[in-house]
Amino acid sequence: MVHIISADVNHDDRPDIIASFVSNLPDDLFSTRGRVDILFNNGNDTFTIQKILDSDLFVPSSAAAIDLNGDNTLDIVILNRKLPEIQVLLNSGNGTFTEQRNFFTGNRSLFMTVADINNDNKSDLIISNYDSRDISILFNTDNGTCMEQKNYNTDCNSNYVMGADLNNDDSSDIILACSDKSQILIFYNDGNGRFSTYEIIFTIQQPSYLAAMDINDDHKVDLIVTGSSLTEITFYLNIGNGTFADPTFPLAKILLMSIAVEDVNGDKKVDIVVAGPSSVGIFFNIEKGTFTKQQIHSAGNTPRKIAFNDVNNDNQLDIIVANIKSIGILYTYCG
């Protein structure tokens, strides 16, 4: 399994799960095909699976659920790393997807994230293009038929990208992990969705995963980064105006497949959840960015990606885990 997201795509007030897969073709072990499934939430801890895309013309590397045509219904966007494009599946309104449209990006696009870049209250797409050494911003025009695109040069092979307001000017900036140059770059937003050249804010050996969230409750967005060893989580605390302190609070050494941040236990402090080779680990935020020791949970074999949602509508956030060949859910129970 490549990527997993959770959203209500059929307007039944129950969060569904969208999962993308890559598999080898039966007659050629060196060729691959991609598939996208929706797991519709039945409301009783069961799901109905529907395949919405299956093709040897694409290899999914990331996915998003956003409203692209202004009908207040979430559409699905799949990033294709086999061809320089995204594939858009427009939602007919009840969770069926009848149109597929392709928009071109860059070469070997590895990751996609969602942010309102130009402050028009519409979710835009930011894509890291590894081989073409740039990022693509696809602006949401609200009609689903075209997206305005702007590319910015990064001078590096980027494998991860995030959008977040790092300098408290109410505009989303872009943070980029450059694996070949061991750098973290920031493109600062001018407030209108335009960017000048990037700034190198710090170096870390072959950064692999990024997360952006206020972890020490000072109302400034901090950065959480993993490096080449995939065994350590490092924090870069935002000290104001988009500048960062030296790396602090490295967590215990563990093997990481991915990281995600969210307030898991409802105490209004951001926790860190990691997918390891055989389990899921949670670091609970105690206060001002100090964390508990890792709590280990089983959620299936070989967990790779993590998503969050209240799957069973009990007003508590659950953890959805994408394993290589299955999906696991860690339900949160308090009290």
Short mmCIF file of C-alpha atoms in Angstrom, two decimals:
data_model
loop_
_atom_site.label_atom_id
_atom_site.label_comp_id
_atom_site.label_asym_id
_atom_site.label_seq_id
_atom_site.Cartn_x
_atom_site.Cartn_y
_atom_site.Cartn_z
CA MET A 1 0.00 0.00 0.00
CA VAL A 2 1.33 3.42 -0.98
CA HIS A 3 -0.90 6.01 0.63
CA ILE A 4 -4.01 6.33 2.78
CA ILE A 5 -6.39 9.19 3.55
CA SER A 6 -9.71 9.41 5.35
CA ALA A 7 -12.68 11.62 4.44
CA ASP A 8 -16.45 11.42 4.08
CA VAL A 9 -16.88 11.13 0.30
CA ASN A 10 -20.57 10.10 0.18
CA HIS A 11 -22.16 12.61 2.57
CA ASP A 12 -23.36 10.07 5.15
CA ASP A 13 -21.48 11.71 8.04
CA ARG A 14 -19.19 8.71 8.37
CA PRO A 15 -15.48 8.97 7.47
CA ASP A 16 -14.46 6.66 4.64
CA ILE A 17 -10.96 5.45 3.74
CA ILE A 18 -9.22 5.96 0.40
CA ALA A 19 -6.26 3.65 -0.20
CA SER A 20 -3.85 3.50 -3.13
CA PHE A 21 -1.83 0.42 -4.03
CA VAL A 22 0.98 -0.64 -6.34
CA SER A 23 1.32 -4.22 -7.56
CA ASN A 24 3.46 -6.08 -10.05
CA LEU A 25 1.91 -7.23 -13.30
CA PRO A 26 1.57 -11.04 -13.31
CA ASP A 27 3.54 -11.48 -16.54
CA ASP A 28 6.31 -8.99 -15.79
CA LEU A 29 7.80 -8.61 -12.33
CA PHE A 30 9.50 -5.37 -13.38
CA SER A 31 6.27 -3.65 -14.44
CA THR A 32 3.70 -2.23 -12.06
CA ARG A 33 0.11 -1.11 -12.04
CA GLY A 34 -1.77 1.12 -9.67
CA ARG A 35 -5.13 0.76 -7.96
CA VAL A 36 -7.28 3.02 -5.81
CA ASP A 37 -9.98 1.65 -3.50
CA ILE A 38 -12.57 3.37 -1.34
CA LEU A 39 -13.62 1.67 1.86
CA PHE A 40 -17.09 3.03 2.56
CA ASN A 41 -17.83 3.19 6.27
CA ASN A 42 -20.98 1.22 7.10
CA GLY A 43 -21.18 2.66 10.59
CA ASN A 44 -20.84 -0.63 12.46
CA ASP A 45 -17.05 -1.09 12.32
CA THR A 46 -17.34 -2.67 8.86
CA PHE A 47 -16.55 -1.28 5.43
CA THR A 48 -17.67 -1.90 1.86
CA ILE A 49 -14.80 -1.85 -0.64
CA GLN A 50 -15.18 -0.28 -4.06
CA LYS A 51 -12.40 -0.14 -6.64
CA ILE A 52 -12.42 3.22 -8.45
CA LEU A 53 -9.20 3.11 -10.44
CA ASP A 54 -7.06 0.25 -11.74
CA SER A 55 -4.48 0.83 -14.46
CA ASP A 56 -0.96 -0.04 -15.55
CA LEU A 57 -0.57 3.56 -16.77
CA PHE A 58 -0.02 4.98 -13.32
CA VAL A 59 1.87 4.27 -10.12
CA PRO A 60 0.33 6.23 -7.23
CA SER A 61 2.70 7.99 -4.88
CA SER A 62 0.32 10.23 -2.93
CA ALA A 63 -3.37 11.12 -2.68
CA ALA A 64 -5.68 13.89 -1.48
CA ALA A 65 -9.41 14.51 -1.05
CA ILE A 66 -10.45 18.10 -1.88
CA ASP A 67 -13.37 19.87 -3.56
CA LEU A 68 -12.11 20.81 -7.03
CA ASN A 69 -15.32 21.89 -8.71
CA GLY A 70 -17.11 23.88 -6.04
CA ASP A 71 -19.98 21.46 -5.42
CA ASN A 72 -19.20 20.97 -1.71
CA THR A 73 -18.29 17.34 -2.39
CA LEU A 74 -14.80 15.91 -1.96
CA ASP A 75 -13.06 14.78 -5.12
CA ILE A 76 -10.04 12.49 -5.15
CA VAL A 77 -6.64 13.42 -6.54
CA ILE A 78 -3.98 10.79 -7.19
CA LEU A 79 -0.36 11.70 -7.83
CA ASN A 80 1.20 9.56 -10.56
CA ARG A 81 4.94 8.99 -10.40
CA LYS A 82 4.97 6.89 -13.57
CA LEU A 83 3.88 9.82 -15.75
CA PRO A 84 4.22 13.55 -14.98
CA GLU A 85 0.60 14.03 -13.99
CA ILE A 86 -2.08 13.96 -11.35
CA GLN A 87 -5.31 12.11 -11.94
CA VAL A 88 -8.51 13.76 -10.76
CA LEU A 89 -11.62 11.72 -9.99
CA LEU A 90 -14.65 14.01 -9.68
CA ASN A 91 -17.25 12.98 -7.14
CA SER A 92 -20.80 12.85 -8.49
CA GLY A 93 -22.11 13.66 -5.03
CA ASN A 94 -22.86 10.26 -3.56
CA GLY A 95 -19.42 8.67 -3.55
CA THR A 96 -19.39 7.55 -7.19
CA PHE A 97 -16.68 8.92 -9.45
CA THR A 98 -17.57 9.29 -13.09
CA GLU A 99 -14.93 11.57 -14.60
CA GLN A 100 -11.19 11.27 -14.77
CA ARG A 101 -9.04 14.23 -15.74
CA ASN A 102 -5.28 14.49 -15.88
CA PHE A 103 -3.18 17.55 -15.10
CA PHE A 104 0.54 17.61 -15.78
CA THR A 105 3.12 18.21 -13.06
CA GLY A 106 6.88 17.52 -13.14
CA ASN A 107 9.08 14.48 -13.54
CA ARG A 108 8.91 11.68 -10.97
CA SER A 109 6.56 13.39 -8.57
CA LEU A 110 6.94 11.74 -5.17
CA PHE A 111 4.68 13.60 -2.75
CA MET A 112 1.65 15.88 -2.73
CA THR A 113 0.15 18.00 0.01
CA VAL A 114 -2.85 20.33 0.31
CA ALA A 115 -2.87 23.99 1.43
CA ASP A 116 -4.65 27.23 0.57
CA ILE A 117 -1.71 28.98 -1.06
CA ASN A 118 -3.36 32.15 -2.39
CA ASN A 119 -5.83 32.79 0.46
CA ASP A 120 -8.98 32.30 -1.62
CA ASN A 121 -10.46 29.71 0.76
CA LYS A 122 -9.86 26.91 -1.75
CA SER A 123 -7.45 24.01 -1.22
CA ASP A 124 -4.54 24.01 -3.66
CA LEU A 125 -2.05 21.23 -4.41
CA ILE A 126 1.71 21.34 -3.83
CA ILE A 127 3.81 18.62 -5.46
CA SER A 128 7.47 17.74 -5.08
CA ASN A 129 9.11 16.66 -8.35
CA TYR A 130 12.23 14.63 -7.71
CA ASP A 131 13.79 14.33 -11.17
CA SER A 132 12.83 17.75 -12.55
CA ARG A 133 14.18 19.37 -9.36
CA ASP A 134 11.24 21.67 -8.77
CA ILE A 135 7.86 21.94 -7.10
CA SER A 136 4.50 22.38 -8.79
CA ILE A 137 1.66 24.41 -7.33
CA LEU A 138 -1.73 23.67 -8.88
CA PHE A 139 -4.20 26.37 -7.94
CA ASN A 140 -7.79 25.31 -7.38
CA THR A 141 -10.02 27.18 -9.86
CA ASP A 142 -13.24 25.63 -8.52
CA ASN A 143 -14.40 24.23 -11.85
CA GLY A 144 -12.62 20.88 -11.99
CA THR A 145 -11.67 21.29 -15.63
CA CYS A 146 -8.46 23.26 -15.35
CA MET A 147 -5.92 24.18 -12.72
CA GLU A 148 -3.53 27.08 -12.95
CA GLN A 149 0.02 25.75 -12.51
CA LYS A 150 3.19 27.43 -11.34
CA ASN A 151 6.54 25.68 -10.95
CA TYR A 152 9.44 26.82 -8.76
CA ASN A 153 13.00 25.59 -9.08
CA THR A 154 14.46 23.85 -6.02
CA ASP A 155 17.96 22.89 -7.30
CA CYS A 156 17.60 19.56 -5.52
CA ASN A 157 15.89 16.17 -5.56
CA SER A 158 12.91 16.68 -3.26
CA ASN A 159 11.05 13.77 -1.78
CA TYR A 160 8.68 15.44 0.70
CA VAL A 161 6.78 18.73 0.83
CA MET A 162 4.51 20.44 3.37
CA GLY A 163 2.49 23.65 3.54
CA ALA A 164 2.31 25.68 6.77
CA ASP A 165 2.39 29.27 7.99
CA LEU A 166 5.86 29.51 9.48
CA ASN A 167 6.11 33.28 10.03
CA ASN A 168 2.59 34.00 11.34
CA ASP A 169 1.50 36.17 8.41
CA ASP A 170 -1.66 34.14 7.75
CA SER A 171 -0.29 32.70 4.50
CA SER A 172 0.88 29.15 3.84
CA ASP A 173 4.60 28.78 3.20
CA ILE A 174 6.15 25.72 1.58
CA ILE A 175 8.67 23.46 3.33
CA LEU A 176 10.69 21.01 1.29
CA ALA A 177 12.98 18.08 2.13
CA CYS A 178 15.94 17.75 -0.25
CA SER A 179 17.41 14.29 0.10
CA ASP A 180 20.40 14.71 -2.21
CA LYS A 181 21.67 17.92 -0.60
CA SER A 182 20.60 17.08 2.98
CA GLN A 183 18.74 20.36 3.28
CA ILE A 184 15.39 21.70 4.40
CA LEU A 185 14.17 24.56 2.18
CA ILE A 186 11.42 27.11 2.73
CA PHE A 187 9.58 29.15 0.12
CA TYR A 188 8.00 32.09 1.95
CA ASN A 189 4.60 33.21 0.64
CA ASP A 190 4.21 36.90 -0.22
CA GLY A 191 0.58 36.75 0.86
CA ASN A 192 -0.85 36.39 -2.63
CA GLY A 193 0.34 32.89 -3.49
CA ARG A 194 3.62 34.01 -5.04
CA PHE A 195 7.10 33.00 -3.95
CA SER A 196 10.58 34.32 -4.47
CA THR A 197 13.64 32.10 -4.21
CA TYR A 198 13.91 29.54 -1.46
CA GLU A 199 15.85 29.81 1.78
CA ILE A 200 17.95 27.00 3.24
CA ILE A 201 16.97 26.93 6.90
CA PHE A 202 19.01 23.96 8.13
CA THR A 203 20.71 20.75 7.10
CA ILE A 204 19.97 17.20 8.21
CA GLN A 205 21.42 14.09 6.64
CA GLN A 206 19.08 13.01 3.81
CA PRO A 207 15.76 14.17 5.30
CA SER A 208 13.01 11.63 4.70
CA TYR A 209 9.79 12.80 6.40
CA LEU A 210 8.47 16.18 7.49
CA ALA A 211 5.67 17.33 9.73
CA ALA A 212 4.70 20.87 10.71
CA MET A 213 2.77 21.66 13.89
CA ASP A 214 3.04 23.73 17.08
CA ILE A 215 4.45 21.15 19.48
CA ASN A 216 5.37 23.44 22.41
CA ASP A 217 2.17 25.51 22.58
CA ASP A 218 3.74 28.89 21.77
CA HIS A 219 1.49 29.56 18.77
CA LYS A 220 4.31 29.10 16.28
CA VAL A 221 4.56 26.20 13.84
CA ASP A 222 7.54 23.93 14.53
CA LEU A 223 9.10 21.31 12.26
CA ILE A 224 9.50 17.59 12.95
CA VAL A 225 12.03 15.85 10.70
CA THR A 226 13.51 12.40 10.23
CA GLY A 227 16.89 11.84 8.60
CA SER A 228 18.61 9.18 6.53
CA SER A 229 18.94 6.65 9.35
CA LEU A 230 15.14 6.61 9.78
CA THR A 231 15.78 5.97 13.46
CA GLU A 232 15.48 9.41 15.05
CA ILE A 233 12.90 12.19 15.20
CA THR A 234 14.33 15.67 15.53
CA PHE A 235 12.46 18.88 16.44
CA TYR A 236 13.24 22.33 15.12
CA LEU A 237 11.44 24.86 17.29
CA ASN A 238 10.18 28.03 15.64
CA ILE A 239 11.48 31.06 17.58
CA GLY A 240 9.56 33.63 15.56
CA ASN A 241 9.39 35.14 12.07
CA GLY A 242 10.15 31.79 10.52
CA THR A 243 13.55 31.33 12.17
CA PHE A 244 14.38 28.14 14.03
CA ALA A 245 16.45 27.15 17.03
CA ASP A 246 19.09 24.45 16.84
CA PRO A 247 17.69 20.91 16.75
CA THR A 248 16.34 19.78 20.09
CA PHE A 249 14.41 16.99 21.81
CA PRO A 250 15.50 14.03 19.69
CA LEU A 251 13.26 11.09 20.54
CA ALA A 252 14.38 7.53 21.19
CA LYS A 253 15.99 5.69 18.31
CA ILE A 254 13.43 3.58 16.47
CA LEU A 255 13.04 2.40 12.90
CA LEU A 256 10.57 4.66 11.10
CA MET A 257 8.49 4.05 7.99
CA SER A 258 6.57 7.33 8.36
CA ILE A 259 5.49 9.89 10.96
CA ALA A 260 2.30 11.85 11.56
CA VAL A 261 1.24 14.43 14.14
CA GLU A 262 -2.15 14.97 15.74
CA ASP A 263 -3.78 15.38 19.15
CA VAL A 264 -4.55 11.71 19.67
CA ASN A 265 -5.81 11.80 23.26
CA GLY A 266 -7.80 15.04 23.14
CA ASP A 267 -5.70 17.04 25.62
CA LYS A 268 -5.09 19.88 23.12
CA LYS A 269 -1.41 18.96 22.77
CA VAL A 270 0.06 17.55 19.57
CA ASP A 271 1.27 13.96 19.78
CA ILE A 272 3.55 12.07 17.39
CA VAL A 273 2.58 8.76 15.80
CA VAL A 274 5.12 6.65 13.93
CA ALA A 275 4.78 3.61 11.72
CA GLY A 276 7.54 1.10 12.35
CA PRO A 277 8.43 -2.17 10.64
CA SER A 278 5.95 -4.21 12.69
CA SER A 279 3.99 -1.84 14.94
CA VAL A 280 2.71 1.69 15.52
CA GLY A 281 4.28 3.87 18.18
CA ILE A 282 2.75 6.88 19.93
CA PHE A 283 4.71 9.60 21.72
CA PHE A 284 2.26 11.56 23.87
CA ASN A 285 3.01 15.24 24.37
CA ILE A 286 3.25 15.90 28.10
CA GLU A 287 3.80 19.66 28.09
CA LYS A 288 5.61 22.22 25.91
CA GLY A 289 7.06 19.62 23.56
CA THR A 290 8.27 17.04 26.06
CA PHE A 291 7.04 13.55 25.24
CA THR A 292 6.42 10.24 26.92
CA LYS A 293 8.30 7.13 26.00
CA GLN A 294 6.95 5.37 22.96
CA GLN A 295 3.79 3.32 23.48
CA ILE A 296 3.71 0.36 21.09
CA HIS A 297 0.52 -0.88 19.44
CA SER A 298 -0.13 -3.63 16.93
CA ALA A 299 -2.12 -2.64 13.82
CA GLY A 300 -1.28 -5.36 11.31
CA ASN A 301 1.88 -6.46 9.56
CA THR A 302 4.40 -4.00 8.08
CA PRO A 303 2.67 -0.63 8.74
CA ARG A 304 3.72 2.09 6.28
CA LYS A 305 1.39 5.12 6.41
CA ILE A 306 -0.89 6.75 8.98
CA ALA A 307 -4.12 8.76 8.80
CA PHE A 308 -6.49 10.08 11.46
CA ASN A 309 -10.27 10.37 11.76
CA ASP A 310 -13.12 9.56 14.11
CA VAL A 311 -14.00 6.31 12.36
CA ASN A 312 -16.74 5.17 14.74
CA ASN A 313 -18.24 8.61 15.49
CA ASP A 314 -17.58 8.50 19.23
CA ASN A 315 -15.96 11.97 19.23
CA GLN A 316 -12.50 10.48 19.70
CA LEU A 317 -9.79 10.43 17.10
CA ASP A 318 -8.78 7.02 15.78
CA ILE A 319 -5.56 6.00 14.01
CA ILE A 320 -5.84 4.41 10.58
CA VAL A 321 -2.81 2.40 9.51
CA ALA A 322 -1.88 1.34 6.00
CA ASN A 323 0.04 -1.92 6.02
CA ILE A 324 1.57 -3.38 2.87
CA LYS A 325 -1.47 -5.58 2.18
CA SER A 326 -4.09 -4.52 4.73
CA ILE A 327 -5.57 -1.65 6.71
CA GLY A 328 -5.67 -1.55 10.49
CA ILE A 329 -7.58 0.80 12.80
CA LEU A 330 -6.54 1.69 16.33
CA TYR A 331 -9.71 2.86 18.07
CA THR A 332 -9.28 5.39 20.86
CA TYR A 333 -11.17 4.63 24.06
CA CYS A 334 -10.95 6.98 27.04
CA GLY A 335 -12.38 6.65 30.49
#
